[in-house]
Coordinates of C-alpha atoms in Angstrom, one line a residue:
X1348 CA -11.7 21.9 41.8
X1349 CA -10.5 25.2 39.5
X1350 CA -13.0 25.4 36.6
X1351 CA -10.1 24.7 34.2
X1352 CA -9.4 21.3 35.8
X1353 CA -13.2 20.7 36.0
X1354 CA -13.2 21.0 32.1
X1355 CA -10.8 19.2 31.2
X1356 CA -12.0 16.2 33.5
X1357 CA -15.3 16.5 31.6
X1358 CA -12.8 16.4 28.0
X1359 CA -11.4 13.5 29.2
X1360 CA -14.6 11.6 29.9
X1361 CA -15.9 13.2 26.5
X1362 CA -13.0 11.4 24.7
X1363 CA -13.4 8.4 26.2
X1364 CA -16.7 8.1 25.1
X1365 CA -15.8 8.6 21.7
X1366 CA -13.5 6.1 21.5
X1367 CA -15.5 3.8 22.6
X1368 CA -18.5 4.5 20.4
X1369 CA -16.7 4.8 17.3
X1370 CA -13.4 2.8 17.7
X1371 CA -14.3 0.2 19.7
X1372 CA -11.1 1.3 22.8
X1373 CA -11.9 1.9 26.4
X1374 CA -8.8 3.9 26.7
X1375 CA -5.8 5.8 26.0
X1376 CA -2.1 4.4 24.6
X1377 CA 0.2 6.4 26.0
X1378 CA 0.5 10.0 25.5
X1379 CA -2.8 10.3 23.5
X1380 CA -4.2 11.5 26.4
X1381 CA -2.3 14.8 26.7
X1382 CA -2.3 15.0 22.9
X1383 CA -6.2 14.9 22.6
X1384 CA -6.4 17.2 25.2
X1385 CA -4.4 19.9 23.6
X1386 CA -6.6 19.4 20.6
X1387 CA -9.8 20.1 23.2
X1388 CA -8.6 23.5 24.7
X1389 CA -7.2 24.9 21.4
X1390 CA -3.2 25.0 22.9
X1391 CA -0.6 24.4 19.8
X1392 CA 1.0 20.8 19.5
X1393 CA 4.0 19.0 18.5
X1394 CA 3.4 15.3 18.6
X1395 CA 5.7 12.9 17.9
X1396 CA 4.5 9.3 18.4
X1397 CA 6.5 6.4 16.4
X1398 CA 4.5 4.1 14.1
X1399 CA 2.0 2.1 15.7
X1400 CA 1.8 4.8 18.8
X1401 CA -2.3 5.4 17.9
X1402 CA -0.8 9.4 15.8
X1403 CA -4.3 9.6 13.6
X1404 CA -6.7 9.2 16.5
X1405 CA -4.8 12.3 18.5
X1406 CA -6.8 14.8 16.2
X1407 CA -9.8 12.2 15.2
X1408 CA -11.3 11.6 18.3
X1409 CA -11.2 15.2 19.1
X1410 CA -12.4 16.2 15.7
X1411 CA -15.9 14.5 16.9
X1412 CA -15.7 16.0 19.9
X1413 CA -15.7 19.4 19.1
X1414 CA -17.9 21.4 17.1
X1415 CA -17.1 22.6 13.8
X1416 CA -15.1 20.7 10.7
X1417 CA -11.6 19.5 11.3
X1418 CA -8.9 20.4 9.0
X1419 CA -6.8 17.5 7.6
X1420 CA -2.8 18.2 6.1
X1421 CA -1.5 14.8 4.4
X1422 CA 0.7 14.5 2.1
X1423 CA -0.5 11.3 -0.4
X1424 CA -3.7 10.2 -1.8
X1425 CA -3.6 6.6 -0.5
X1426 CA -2.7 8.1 3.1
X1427 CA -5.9 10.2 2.5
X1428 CA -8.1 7.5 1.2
X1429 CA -7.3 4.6 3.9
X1430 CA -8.1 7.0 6.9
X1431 CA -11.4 8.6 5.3
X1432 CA -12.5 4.9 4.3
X1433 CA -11.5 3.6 7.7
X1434 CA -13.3 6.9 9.7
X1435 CA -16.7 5.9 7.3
X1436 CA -16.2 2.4 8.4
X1437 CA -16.5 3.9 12.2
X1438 CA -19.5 6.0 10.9
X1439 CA -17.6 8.8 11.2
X1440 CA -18.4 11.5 8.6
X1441 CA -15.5 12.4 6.7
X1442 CA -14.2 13.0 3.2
X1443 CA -10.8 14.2 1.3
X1444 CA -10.5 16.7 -1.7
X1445 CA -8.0 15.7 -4.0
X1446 CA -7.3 15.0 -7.4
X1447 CA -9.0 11.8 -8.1
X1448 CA -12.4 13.3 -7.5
X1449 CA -14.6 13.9 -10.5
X1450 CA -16.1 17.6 -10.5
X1451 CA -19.6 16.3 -8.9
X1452 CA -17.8 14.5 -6.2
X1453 CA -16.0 17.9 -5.5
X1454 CA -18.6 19.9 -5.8
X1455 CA -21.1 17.3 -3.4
X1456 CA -18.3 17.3 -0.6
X1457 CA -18.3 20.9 -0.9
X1458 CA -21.9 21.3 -0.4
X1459 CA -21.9 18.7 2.7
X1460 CA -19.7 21.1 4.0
X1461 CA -21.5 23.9 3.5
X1462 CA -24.2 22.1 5.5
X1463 CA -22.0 21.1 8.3
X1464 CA -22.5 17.9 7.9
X1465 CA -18.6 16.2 7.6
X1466 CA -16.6 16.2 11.0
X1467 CA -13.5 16.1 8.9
X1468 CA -11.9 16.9 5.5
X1469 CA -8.3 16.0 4.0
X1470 CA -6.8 17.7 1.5
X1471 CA -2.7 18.1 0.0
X1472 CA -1.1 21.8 1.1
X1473 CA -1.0 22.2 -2.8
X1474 CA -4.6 22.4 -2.9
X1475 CA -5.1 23.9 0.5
X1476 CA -2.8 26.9 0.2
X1477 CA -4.8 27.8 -3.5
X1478 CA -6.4 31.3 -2.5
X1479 CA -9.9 30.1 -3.6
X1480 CA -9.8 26.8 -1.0
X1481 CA -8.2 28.9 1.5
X1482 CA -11.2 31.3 1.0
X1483 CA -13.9 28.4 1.4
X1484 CA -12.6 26.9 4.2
X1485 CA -12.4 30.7 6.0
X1486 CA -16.5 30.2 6.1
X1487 CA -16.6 26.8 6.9
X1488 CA -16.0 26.8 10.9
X1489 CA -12.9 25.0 11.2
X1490 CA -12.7 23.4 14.6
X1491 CA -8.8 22.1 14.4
X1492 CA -5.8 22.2 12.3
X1493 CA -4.1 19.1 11.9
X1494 CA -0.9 18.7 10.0
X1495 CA 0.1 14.7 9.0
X1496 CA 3.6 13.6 8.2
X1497 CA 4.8 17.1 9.7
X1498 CA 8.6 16.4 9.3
X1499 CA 8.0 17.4 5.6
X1500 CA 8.0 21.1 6.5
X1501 CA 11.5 20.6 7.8
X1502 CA 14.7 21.1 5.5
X1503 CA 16.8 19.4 8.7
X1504 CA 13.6 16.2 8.0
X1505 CA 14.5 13.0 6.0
X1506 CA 11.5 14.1 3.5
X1507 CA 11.7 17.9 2.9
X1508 CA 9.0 18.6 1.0
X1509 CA 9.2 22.7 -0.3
X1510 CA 5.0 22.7 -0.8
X1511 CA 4.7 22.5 3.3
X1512 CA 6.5 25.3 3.6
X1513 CA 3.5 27.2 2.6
X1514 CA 1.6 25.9 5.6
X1515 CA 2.9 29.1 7.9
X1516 CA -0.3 30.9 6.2
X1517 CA -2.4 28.7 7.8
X1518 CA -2.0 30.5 11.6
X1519 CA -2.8 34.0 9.9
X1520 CA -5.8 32.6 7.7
X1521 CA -7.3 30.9 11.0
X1522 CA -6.7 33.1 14.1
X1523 CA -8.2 31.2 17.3
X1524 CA -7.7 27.7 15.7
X1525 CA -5.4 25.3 17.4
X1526 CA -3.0 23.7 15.0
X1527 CA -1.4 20.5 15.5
X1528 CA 1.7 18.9 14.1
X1529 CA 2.2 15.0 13.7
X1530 CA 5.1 12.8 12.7
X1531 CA 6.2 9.5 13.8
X1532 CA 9.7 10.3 13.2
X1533 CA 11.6 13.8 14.2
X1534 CA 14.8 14.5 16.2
X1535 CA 14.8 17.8 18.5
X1536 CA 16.6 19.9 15.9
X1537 CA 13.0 19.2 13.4
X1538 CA 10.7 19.1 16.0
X1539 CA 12.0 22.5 16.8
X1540 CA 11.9 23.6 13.1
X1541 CA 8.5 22.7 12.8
X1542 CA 7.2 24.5 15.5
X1543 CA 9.0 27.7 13.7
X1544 CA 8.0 27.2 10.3
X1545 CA 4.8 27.1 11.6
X1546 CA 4.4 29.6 13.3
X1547 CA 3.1 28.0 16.3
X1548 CA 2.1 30.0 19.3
X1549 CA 4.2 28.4 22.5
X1550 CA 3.1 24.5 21.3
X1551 CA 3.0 21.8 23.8
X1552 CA 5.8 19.4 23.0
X1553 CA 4.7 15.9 22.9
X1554 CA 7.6 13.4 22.2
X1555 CA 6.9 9.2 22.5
X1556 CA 9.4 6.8 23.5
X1557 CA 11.0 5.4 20.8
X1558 CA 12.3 2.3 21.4
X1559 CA 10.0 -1.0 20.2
X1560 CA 11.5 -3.7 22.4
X1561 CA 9.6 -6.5 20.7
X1562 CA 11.7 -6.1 17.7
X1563 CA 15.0 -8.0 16.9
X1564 CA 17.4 -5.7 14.9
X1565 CA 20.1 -7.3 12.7
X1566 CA 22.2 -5.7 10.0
X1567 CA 24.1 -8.4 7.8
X1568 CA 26.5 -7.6 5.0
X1569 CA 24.5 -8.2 1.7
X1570 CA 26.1 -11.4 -0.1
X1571 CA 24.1 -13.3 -2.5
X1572 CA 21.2 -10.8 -1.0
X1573 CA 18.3 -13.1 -2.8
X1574 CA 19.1 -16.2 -0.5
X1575 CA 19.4 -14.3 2.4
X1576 CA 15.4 -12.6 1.9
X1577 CA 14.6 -16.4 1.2
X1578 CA 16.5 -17.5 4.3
X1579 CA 14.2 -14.9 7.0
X1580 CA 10.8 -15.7 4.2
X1581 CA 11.3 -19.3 5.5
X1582 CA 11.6 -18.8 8.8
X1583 CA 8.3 -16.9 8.7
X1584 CA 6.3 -18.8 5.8
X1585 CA 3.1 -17.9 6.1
X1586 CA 3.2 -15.3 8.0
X1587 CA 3.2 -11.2 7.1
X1588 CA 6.1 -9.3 6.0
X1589 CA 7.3 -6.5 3.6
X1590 CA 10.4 -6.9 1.8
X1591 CA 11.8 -3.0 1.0
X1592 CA 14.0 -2.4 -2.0
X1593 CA 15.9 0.7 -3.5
X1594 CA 15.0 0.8 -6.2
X1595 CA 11.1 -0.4 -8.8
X1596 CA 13.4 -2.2 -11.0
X1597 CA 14.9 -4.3 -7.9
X1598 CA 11.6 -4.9 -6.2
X1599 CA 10.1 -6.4 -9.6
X1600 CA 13.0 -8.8 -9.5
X1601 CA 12.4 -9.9 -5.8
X1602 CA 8.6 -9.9 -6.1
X1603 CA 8.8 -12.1 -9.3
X1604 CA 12.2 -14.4 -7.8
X1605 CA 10.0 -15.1 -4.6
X1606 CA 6.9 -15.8 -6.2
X1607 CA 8.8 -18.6 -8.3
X1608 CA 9.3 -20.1 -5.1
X1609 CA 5.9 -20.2 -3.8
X1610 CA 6.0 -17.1 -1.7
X1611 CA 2.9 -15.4 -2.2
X1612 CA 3.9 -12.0 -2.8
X1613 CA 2.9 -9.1 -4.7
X1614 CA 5.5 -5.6 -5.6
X1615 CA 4.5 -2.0 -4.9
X1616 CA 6.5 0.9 -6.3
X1617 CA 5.5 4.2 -7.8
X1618 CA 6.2 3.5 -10.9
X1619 CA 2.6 1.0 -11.5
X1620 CA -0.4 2.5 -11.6
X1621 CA -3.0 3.8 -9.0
X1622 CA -5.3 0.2 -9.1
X1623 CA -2.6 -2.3 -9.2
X1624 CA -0.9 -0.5 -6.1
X1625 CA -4.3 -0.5 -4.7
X1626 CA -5.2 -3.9 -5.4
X1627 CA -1.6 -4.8 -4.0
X1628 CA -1.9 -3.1 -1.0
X1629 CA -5.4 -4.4 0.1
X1630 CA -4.9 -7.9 -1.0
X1631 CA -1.6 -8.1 2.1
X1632 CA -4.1 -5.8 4.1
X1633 CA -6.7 -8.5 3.9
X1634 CA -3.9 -11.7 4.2
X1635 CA -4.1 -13.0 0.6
X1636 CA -0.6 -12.5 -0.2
X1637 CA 2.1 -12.7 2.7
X1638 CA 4.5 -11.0 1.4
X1639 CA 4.3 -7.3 -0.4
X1640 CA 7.8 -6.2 -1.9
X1641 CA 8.1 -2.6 -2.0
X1642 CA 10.2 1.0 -2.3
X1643 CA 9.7 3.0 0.5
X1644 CA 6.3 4.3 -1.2
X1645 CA 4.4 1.8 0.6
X1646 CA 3.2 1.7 4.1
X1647 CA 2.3 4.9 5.5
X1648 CA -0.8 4.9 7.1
X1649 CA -0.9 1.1 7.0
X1650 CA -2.6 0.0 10.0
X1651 CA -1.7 -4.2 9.5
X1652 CA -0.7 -5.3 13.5
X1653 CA 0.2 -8.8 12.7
X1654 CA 3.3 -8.1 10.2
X1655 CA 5.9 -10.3 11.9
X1656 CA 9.1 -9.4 10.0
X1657 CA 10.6 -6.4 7.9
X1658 CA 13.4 -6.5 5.3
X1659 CA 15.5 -4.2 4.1
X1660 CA 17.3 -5.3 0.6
X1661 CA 19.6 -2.4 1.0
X1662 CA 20.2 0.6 3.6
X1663 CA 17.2 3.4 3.7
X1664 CA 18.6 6.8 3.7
X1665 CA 18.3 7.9 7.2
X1666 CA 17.6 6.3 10.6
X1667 CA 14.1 8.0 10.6
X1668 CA 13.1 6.0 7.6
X1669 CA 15.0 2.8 9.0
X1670 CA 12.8 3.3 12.5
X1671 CA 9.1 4.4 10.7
X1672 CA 9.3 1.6 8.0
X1673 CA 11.0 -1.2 10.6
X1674 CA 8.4 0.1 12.8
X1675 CA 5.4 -1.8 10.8
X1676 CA 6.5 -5.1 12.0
X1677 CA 5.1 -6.3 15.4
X1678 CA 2.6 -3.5 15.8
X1679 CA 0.4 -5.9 17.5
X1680 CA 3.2 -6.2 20.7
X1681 CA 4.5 -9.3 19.7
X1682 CA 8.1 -10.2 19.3
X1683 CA 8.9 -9.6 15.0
X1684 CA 11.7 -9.3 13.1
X1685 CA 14.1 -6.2 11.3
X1686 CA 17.0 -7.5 9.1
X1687 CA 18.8 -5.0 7.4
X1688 CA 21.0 -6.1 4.3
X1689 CA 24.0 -3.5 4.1
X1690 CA 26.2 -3.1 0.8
X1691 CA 29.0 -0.8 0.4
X1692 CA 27.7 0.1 -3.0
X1693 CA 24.2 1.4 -0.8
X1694 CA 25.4 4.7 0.0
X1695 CA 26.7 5.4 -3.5
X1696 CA 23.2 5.0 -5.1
X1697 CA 21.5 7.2 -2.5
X1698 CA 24.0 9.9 -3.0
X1699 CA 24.0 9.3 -6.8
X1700 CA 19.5 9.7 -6.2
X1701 CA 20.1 12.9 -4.1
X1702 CA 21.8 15.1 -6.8
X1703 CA 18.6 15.8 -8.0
X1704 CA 17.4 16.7 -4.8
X1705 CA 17.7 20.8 -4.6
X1706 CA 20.2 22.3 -2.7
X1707 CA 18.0 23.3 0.5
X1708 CA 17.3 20.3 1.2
X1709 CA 20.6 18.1 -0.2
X1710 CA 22.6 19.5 3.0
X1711 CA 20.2 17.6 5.8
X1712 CA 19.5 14.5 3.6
X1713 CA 23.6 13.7 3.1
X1714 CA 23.7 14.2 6.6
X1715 CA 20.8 11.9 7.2
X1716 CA 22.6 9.6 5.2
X1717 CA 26.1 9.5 7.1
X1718 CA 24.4 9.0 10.2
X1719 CA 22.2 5.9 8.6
X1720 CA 25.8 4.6 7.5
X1721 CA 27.6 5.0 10.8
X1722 CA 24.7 3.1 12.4
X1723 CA 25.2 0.0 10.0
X1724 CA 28.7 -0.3 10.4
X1725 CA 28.9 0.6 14.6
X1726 CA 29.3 -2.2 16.5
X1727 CA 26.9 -1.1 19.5
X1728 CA 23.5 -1.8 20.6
X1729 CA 20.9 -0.6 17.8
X1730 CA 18.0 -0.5 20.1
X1731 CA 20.3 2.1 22.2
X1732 CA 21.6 3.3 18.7
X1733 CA 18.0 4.4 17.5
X1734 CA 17.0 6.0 20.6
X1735 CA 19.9 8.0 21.6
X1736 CA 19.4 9.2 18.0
X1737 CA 16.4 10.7 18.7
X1738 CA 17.7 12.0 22.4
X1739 CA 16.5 9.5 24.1
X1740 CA 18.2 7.0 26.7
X1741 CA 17.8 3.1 27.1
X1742 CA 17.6 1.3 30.6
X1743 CA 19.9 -1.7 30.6
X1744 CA 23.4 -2.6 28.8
X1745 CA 22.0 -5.3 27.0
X1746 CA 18.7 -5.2 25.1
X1747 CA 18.9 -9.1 24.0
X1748 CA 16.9 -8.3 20.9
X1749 CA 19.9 -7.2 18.6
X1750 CA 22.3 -9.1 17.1
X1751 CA 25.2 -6.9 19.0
X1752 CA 23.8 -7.5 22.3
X1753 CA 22.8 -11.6 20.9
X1754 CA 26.6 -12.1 20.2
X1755 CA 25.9 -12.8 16.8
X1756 CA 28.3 -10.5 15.4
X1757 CA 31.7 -11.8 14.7
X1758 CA 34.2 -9.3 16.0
X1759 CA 37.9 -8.4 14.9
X1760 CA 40.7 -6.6 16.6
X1761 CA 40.1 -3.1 15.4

């Protein structure tokens, strides 16, 4: 046995014994294996695994691993907060830097890691790139690199977000350290661009399949869109499921509607404040409301397995929202349920939303948005639909888990 192989053998085993320490799993879902690995001998990554595919443990079991602090990229403060709670609740040592630390709490989270004693730290690009952070974490032995939600670098992504851009800095600030790129959603042309913007050196590409057979995909034409949210809340009472609007103004009105019925639900938009989201969020995390109804502001980083349906009051604005946010039902394998409620007036507001958008990233979002449009009017499989999107092929000419391939669609001569 080559002394390469021989160490990475004795990764493997390493790994396994930390997920079973501090997790609780005697193995690997698929392609965390080859991910984790990457993360052990320092080689750039890509990984692309869709929501529910295990992302988050590819550079946290690692980050135990190895010796040294492990460098955490996310993009939202509850994101931050759920993983750094749930690693604590592992008795992993971790922590995040952002804004709703008091001075003291920065200042002791600085100190632990002055002390070596956190295995990892997550902090916004905002904060990371400031020269003074960038400066701290130079002497703080940085063990890995791990960027979260990395389609945001991407101006071809459905969530361009300019501050990742920035990020590039990060491979000439930190020679020697791997970095490693995660998203659940990106189609060759992004996963491409984020290996440039980077400036990765020769990243392994690691893509997951992205097809979720135990979901049943319909798209109905929205009409009387109330009764047909109550019609798919019946045939789940009692059970977990989110309800997505387009707008905080349209998710008060559902919330409040359902709840007159005897749904328990609760809303969630960006537009209440940080502890009624919170208080929200946890009370359908720990079962005592069924139903959360919400913009597209909730749910990343939600680890709930037993959400058995999703709704869509109107059309998200690209297929990779559409797959990540459909993607949180039936997370435990189970069969769940994706209705998608499609207006023609759906494609107006999001246009109307992205004028504010700026131009360099307006161009890839309209586009994102045509090909979210085509897919609700096609008349073809949307399990095949959704993976040949992302460059993928499906086995089998019927999936029986769509309402194309159900015969539920009632077809005209074109």
């Amino acid at each position: 046995m080559s002394a390469a192989s021989s160490k990475q053998k004795t990764n493997v085993a390493t790994l396994k014994d930390a997920l079973r320490q501090y997790w609780g799993y005697n193995d690997f879902l698929p392609l965390q294996e080859e991910a984790m690995s990457c993360v052990m001998a320092g080689q750039d990554s890509v990984v692309v695994l869709p929501t529910g595919g295990g992302k988050s443990l590819c550079f946290q079991a690692p980050a135990v691993c190895l010796d040294g602090l492990a460098l955490v990229v996310s993009p939202l403060i509850s994101l931050m907060k759920d993983q750094v709670d749930t690693l604590r609740s592992c008795g992993v040592p971790a922590a995040f830097i952002n804004s709703t630390l008091s001075e003291p709490e920065k200042r002791e989270i600085a100190d632990q890691i002055r002390r070596r004693e956190l295995k990892l730290v997550y902090v916004a690009p905002e904060r990371l790139l400031s020269e003074q952070t960038l400066n701290f974490f130079g002497t703080a032995g940085i063990s890995l690199i791990a960027i979260d939600e990395a389609h945001c670098i991407s101006a071809w992504g459905h969530d361009f977000r300019p501050e990742y851009r920035g990020l590039r800095v990060l491979k000439q600030r930190f020679p020697g350290v791997g970095i490693h790129a995660y998203t659940a959603t990106a189609s060759e042309q992004v996963r491409q661009d984020i290996a440039e913007q980077l400036g990765l050196n020769q990243p392994r590409m690691l893509v997951g399949g992205f097809d979720r057979p135990n979901l049943s995909y319909r798209i109905r034409r929205a009409s009387g869109k109330f009764q047909q949210i109550c019609e798919v809340l019946e045939r789940h009472r009692g059970e977990s499921g989110i309800v997505y609007c387009i707008s905080r103004k349209e998710v008060d009105k559902t919330a409040a509607g359902l709840a007159g019925l005897g749904f328990r639900t609760a809303p969630y938009h960006a537009g209440m404040t940080d502890v009624d989201r919170r208080k929200n969020q946890d009370a359908f995390i720990g079962d005592q409301v069924d139903v959360i109804v919400a913009t597209v502001a909730f749910g990343m980083g939600i680890d709930k397995p037993n959400v058995r349906f999703v709704v869509h009051a109107g059309m998200p604005k690209s297929l990779e929202h559409y797959q990540q946010e459909s993607g949180r039902a039936g997370r435990d394998g189970l069969e769940a349920e994706c209705t998608l409620l499609f207006g023609a007036g759906d494609i107006v507001t999001w246009r109307r939303m992205l004028d504010d958008s700026e131009p360099s990233a307006r161009e890839g979002a309209l586009r994102s948005l045509e090909a979210m449009h085509d897919f609700c009017t096609s008349v073809a499989c949307r399990h095949r639909a959704i993976v040949e999107y992302f460059g993928q092929e499906l086995d089998g000419d019927n999936c029986g888990a769509c309402d194309v391939c159900l015969g539920e669609l009632d077809l005209v001569d074109d």
